[in-house]
């Protein structure tokens, strides 16, 4: 068990709470921000694996896939040692394929498309809750694509707030991937600010300032705003190297 | 695309690995991907095999350099030579006219005869048992990619009667026409099983060109690319889209870059730049620079770290497009510390300047 807990897990609060069934993320919002140079999707994969693999048997995951088809995640997670197809059959993973989502047919439809999506999520949460008392996580990969398909960013903001109510009402967790660099040029990136404001944990994936390297793929900055049991670990920074079967995390300069 | 039978174990036999694809012009890649050739051997090598099927390639244009056209031309020619259907869209009145500028396959090693010399075969008798492998290998390479003679127009036999769809982006006020064309085109190549019957190629030139009527509707353009990408992911096709990032707002440009599976950019080389001339060997031959920002990551989370990101584009023998790592010219020991560090001069932040060392 100890072996599989890495720096990111610790920063998120996994590893200490394993005694109880309660997930350290329940009721929290995790926002992952990345940029063109460094993709942050591996963090999603890791959290996915952590939630679905055996020690935490009381987790369910609702995955909104805007970016990739199921086969992509299936292959990646299989290499990480987690079988998504089986989890899907067990109803522990609800995979919502949003690739073809289209809501550009006028304003009225537009509202309903995003609202409909939320209702779908809400219904799924209720259904999962009715079976067992599980921890439910809603994952979005990625939010910027929802923004594009919704065309109106206000609706996306509404969606975000609706989803946020899930965390307080049903104690769900919300894990969102978004791209930070899209908003950097905007004068008032309301959307990004709202998201960071709602977030309990912000994970930022960046490239190394010194450029590309073969053995260090980038750095993560984890800001844990939540009331963690050990409050000293609020802001953490470490580097990572992505491999097929897992991710190596290490503090800068500590790699042998 | 869920597998019909649910595996209960994480281990499963991958049957598709054993049988290499029978269709010419395809190459098996890692993680169950299949590559098609870019039409430039050097670029194939740099990208680890070519463009993977189902990927979206975005090329950022430089208003001062037309080399994105070369990438499009070789990509299209390679598809036609491998008899793959093609969809081409551009903001010109007569997009079909562009087909006349496509390069013809030629051999970059003209000096040597293409057929294996029988005498040479005799002298290599020691390795006779390997000969069939060598020939196999050679055939495989020729099936997959060609060298293109940029000065010779593509022969008619490759164009005439081939399924080529040309769309002008000028005709319509919105992107729905182009979208319909892409949808009908891609519906011919559904990805259902491991055997690939045919492969389609889509080339869209100067997507956000101000000539198009929709050029002020950035959200339309973004959703078009998003839908194109979604459709590509479930079909056996590759799309290459070139766009001028300077014509878009920075945030839209970044969004497009995020959506790209493979992201390339073209940079013009300043003419008669004395400093650069001193720095680079073969400065005179370099036509422009190609930056590789992102290499497609399909079915994997591991990023591809290239040895260098910036490559020089030049024409070998004035005909064949070649990409090379930048080679720093030897400098005087007194003035420079970077003597002979060839190849490793990757521009980590190529946005800031034309060249970073």
PDB file of N, CA, C and O in Angstrom, chain B residues 11-38:
ATOM      1  N   UNK B  11      -5.331  -8.182 -18.462  1.00  0.00           N
ATOM      2  CA  UNK B  11      -4.484  -8.711 -19.528  1.00  0.00           C
ATOM      3  C   UNK B  11      -5.350  -9.319 -20.611  1.00  0.00           C
ATOM      4  O   UNK B  11      -6.278 -10.056 -20.332  1.00  0.00           O
ATOM      5  N   UNK B  12      -5.054  -8.975 -21.813  1.00  0.00           N
ATOM      6  CA  UNK B  12      -5.783  -9.599 -22.902  1.00  0.00           C
ATOM      7  C   UNK B  12      -4.847  -9.720 -24.084  1.00  0.00           C
ATOM      8  O   UNK B  12      -3.955  -8.901 -24.276  1.00  0.00           O
ATOM      9  N   UNK B  13      -5.058 -10.738 -24.837  1.00  0.00           N
ATOM     10  CA  UNK B  13      -4.203 -10.955 -25.988  1.00  0.00           C
ATOM     11  C   UNK B  13      -4.551  -9.935 -27.056  1.00  0.00           C
ATOM     12  O   UNK B  13      -5.716  -9.747 -27.396  1.00  0.00           O
ATOM     13  N   UNK B  14      -3.546  -9.301 -27.531  1.00  0.00           N
ATOM     14  CA  UNK B  14      -3.775  -8.307 -28.562  1.00  0.00           C
ATOM     15  C   UNK B  14      -3.561  -8.973 -29.906  1.00  0.00           C
ATOM     16  O   UNK B  14      -2.448  -9.216 -30.326  1.00  0.00           O
ATOM     17  N   UNK B  15      -4.647  -9.285 -30.569  1.00  0.00           N
ATOM     18  CA  UNK B  15      -4.527 -10.063 -31.797  1.00  0.00           C
ATOM     19  C   UNK B  15      -4.040  -9.215 -32.966  1.00  0.00           C
ATOM     20  O   UNK B  15      -3.456  -9.715 -33.896  1.00  0.00           O
ATOM     21  N   UNK B  16      -4.315  -7.955 -32.902  1.00  0.00           N
ATOM     22  CA  UNK B  16      -4.020  -7.129 -34.068  1.00  0.00           C
ATOM     23  C   UNK B  16      -2.520  -6.896 -34.248  1.00  0.00           C
ATOM     24  O   UNK B  16      -2.087  -6.484 -35.306  1.00  0.00           O
ATOM     25  N   UNK B  17      -1.751  -7.153 -33.199  1.00  0.00           N
ATOM     26  CA  UNK B  17      -0.331  -6.865 -33.284  1.00  0.00           C
ATOM     27  C   UNK B  17       0.361  -7.762 -34.294  1.00  0.00           C
ATOM     28  O   UNK B  17       1.211  -7.320 -35.056  1.00  0.00           O
ATOM     29  N   UNK B  18      -0.056  -9.020 -34.305  1.00  0.00           N
ATOM     30  CA  UNK B  18       0.657  -9.997 -35.113  1.00  0.00           C
ATOM     31  C   UNK B  18       0.518  -9.686 -36.607  1.00  0.00           C
ATOM     32  O   UNK B  18       1.497  -9.659 -37.340  1.00  0.00           O
ATOM     33  N   UNK B  19      -0.712  -9.433 -37.019  1.00  0.00           N
ATOM     34  CA  UNK B  19      -0.907  -9.214 -38.438  1.00  0.00           C
ATOM     35  C   UNK B  19      -0.673  -7.749 -38.769  1.00  0.00           C
ATOM     36  O   UNK B  19      -1.392  -6.879 -38.301  1.00  0.00           O
ATOM     37  N   UNK B  20       0.345  -7.505 -39.538  1.00  0.00           N
ATOM     38  CA  UNK B  20       0.602  -6.133 -39.949  1.00  0.00           C
ATOM     39  C   UNK B  20      -0.459  -5.750 -40.972  1.00  0.00           C
ATOM     40  O   UNK B  20      -0.971  -6.597 -41.693  1.00  0.00           O
ATOM     41  N   UNK B  21      -0.818  -4.476 -41.016  1.00  0.00           N
ATOM     42  CA  UNK B  21      -1.895  -4.107 -41.915  1.00  0.00           C
ATOM     43  C   UNK B  21      -1.537  -4.417 -43.367  1.00  0.00           C
ATOM     44  O   UNK B  21      -0.417  -4.179 -43.807  1.00  0.00           O
ATOM     45  N   UNK B  22      -2.514  -4.974 -44.067  1.00  0.00           N
ATOM     46  CA  UNK B  22      -2.267  -5.388 -45.439  1.00  0.00           C
ATOM     47  C   UNK B  22      -2.323  -4.201 -46.398  1.00  0.00           C
ATOM     48  O   UNK B  22      -1.746  -4.238 -47.456  1.00  0.00           O
ATOM     49  N   UNK B  23      -3.046  -3.187 -45.997  1.00  0.00           N
ATOM     50  CA  UNK B  23      -3.207  -2.055 -46.886  1.00  0.00           C
ATOM     51  C   UNK B  23      -1.877  -1.331 -47.051  1.00  0.00           C
ATOM     52  O   UNK B  23      -1.212  -1.041 -46.057  1.00  0.00           O
ATOM     53  N   UNK B  24      -1.492  -1.040 -48.288  1.00  0.00           N
ATOM     54  CA  UNK B  24      -0.250  -0.294 -48.458  1.00  0.00           C
ATOM     55  C   UNK B  24      -0.405   1.129 -47.949  1.00  0.00           C
ATOM     56  O   UNK B  24      -1.499   1.694 -47.957  1.00  0.00           O
ATOM     57  N   UNK B  25       0.699   1.677 -47.517  1.00  0.00           N
ATOM     58  CA  UNK B  25       0.672   3.047 -47.033  1.00  0.00           C
ATOM     59  C   UNK B  25       0.357   3.160 -45.561  1.00  0.00           C
ATOM     60  O   UNK B  25       0.170   4.249 -45.052  1.00  0.00           O
ATOM     61  N   UNK B  26       0.318   2.033 -44.875  1.00  0.00           N
ATOM     62  CA  UNK B  26       0.067   2.068 -43.435  1.00  0.00           C
ATOM     63  C   UNK B  26       1.201   1.396 -42.707  1.00  0.00           C
ATOM     64  O   UNK B  26       1.853   0.497 -43.226  1.00  0.00           O
ATOM     65  N   UNK B  27       1.420   1.828 -41.496  1.00  0.00           N
ATOM     66  CA  UNK B  27       2.484   1.235 -40.697  1.00  0.00           C
ATOM     67  C   UNK B  27       1.977   1.120 -39.282  1.00  0.00           C
ATOM     68  O   UNK B  27       1.333   2.036 -38.771  1.00  0.00           O
ATOM     69  N   UNK B  28       2.264  -0.010 -38.642  1.00  0.00           N
ATOM     70  CA  UNK B  28       1.833  -0.201 -37.270  1.00  0.00           C
ATOM     71  C   UNK B  28       2.674   0.651 -36.343  1.00  0.00           C
ATOM     72  O   UNK B  28       3.892   0.719 -36.489  1.00  0.00           O
ATOM     73  N   UNK B  29       2.039   1.286 -35.417  1.00  0.00           N
ATOM     74  CA  UNK B  29       2.754   2.062 -34.422  1.00  0.00           C
ATOM     75  C   UNK B  29       2.525   1.475 -33.053  1.00  0.00           C
ATOM     76  O   UNK B  29       1.849   0.460 -32.916  1.00  0.00           O
ATOM     77  N   UNK B  30       3.080   2.098 -32.032  1.00  0.00           N
ATOM     78  CA  UNK B  30       2.859   1.601 -30.676  1.00  0.00           C
ATOM     79  C   UNK B  30       1.435   1.875 -30.209  1.00  0.00           C
ATOM     80  O   UNK B  30       0.727   2.717 -30.778  1.00  0.00           O
ATOM     81  N   UNK B  31       1.014   1.170 -29.188  1.00  0.00           N
ATOM     82  CA  UNK B  31      -0.285   1.376 -28.530  1.00  0.00           C
ATOM     83  C   UNK B  31      -1.465   1.222 -29.474  1.00  0.00           C
ATOM     84  O   UNK B  31      -2.465   1.927 -29.355  1.00  0.00           O
ATOM     85  N   UNK B  32      -1.329   0.312 -30.425  1.00  0.00           N
ATOM     86  CA  UNK B  32      -2.464   0.052 -31.300  1.00  0.00           C
ATOM     87  C   UNK B  32      -2.768   1.160 -32.282  1.00  0.00           C
ATOM     88  O   UNK B  32      -3.863   1.233 -32.800  1.00  0.00           O
ATOM     89  N   UNK B  33      -1.804   2.033 -32.508  1.00  0.00           N
ATOM     90  CA  UNK B  33      -2.033   3.078 -33.497  1.00  0.00           C
ATOM     91  C   UNK B  33      -1.489   2.624 -34.846  1.00  0.00           C
ATOM     92  O   UNK B  33      -0.681   1.709 -34.931  1.00  0.00           O
ATOM     93  N   UNK B  34      -1.950   3.265 -35.887  1.00  0.00           N
ATOM     94  CA  UNK B  34      -1.462   2.999 -37.226  1.00  0.00           C
ATOM     95  C   UNK B  34      -1.053   4.330 -37.844  1.00  0.00           C
ATOM     96  O   UNK B  34      -1.777   5.309 -37.725  1.00  0.00           O
ATOM     97  N   UNK B  35       0.108   4.323 -38.468  1.00  0.00           N
ATOM     98  CA  UNK B  35       0.607   5.563 -39.037  1.00  0.00           C
ATOM     99  C   UNK B  35       0.329   5.639 -40.531  1.00  0.00           C
ATOM    100  O   UNK B  35       0.311   4.630 -41.221  1.00  0.00           O
ATOM    101  N   UNK B  36       0.122   6.849 -41.022  1.00  0.00           N
ATOM    102  CA  UNK B  36       0.229   7.097 -42.450  1.00  0.00           C
ATOM    103  C   UNK B  36       1.390   8.075 -42.631  1.00  0.00           C
ATOM    104  O   UNK B  36       1.719   8.842 -41.732  1.00  0.00           O
ATOM    105  N   UNK B  37       1.961   8.032 -43.817  1.00  0.00           N
ATOM    106  CA  UNK B  37       3.157   8.843 -44.027  1.00  0.00           C
ATOM    107  C   UNK B  37       2.797  10.303 -44.233  1.00  0.00           C
ATOM    108  O   UNK B  37       1.745  10.641 -44.783  1.00  0.00           O
ATOM    109  N   UNK B  38       3.693  11.166 -43.792  1.00  0.00           N
ATOM    110  CA  UNK B  38       3.505  12.598 -43.977  1.00  0.00           C
ATOM    111  C   UNK B  38       3.895  13.026 -45.390  1.00  0.00           C
ATOM    112  O   UNK B  38       3.600  14.137 -45.792  1.00  0.00           O
TER     113      UNK B  38
END
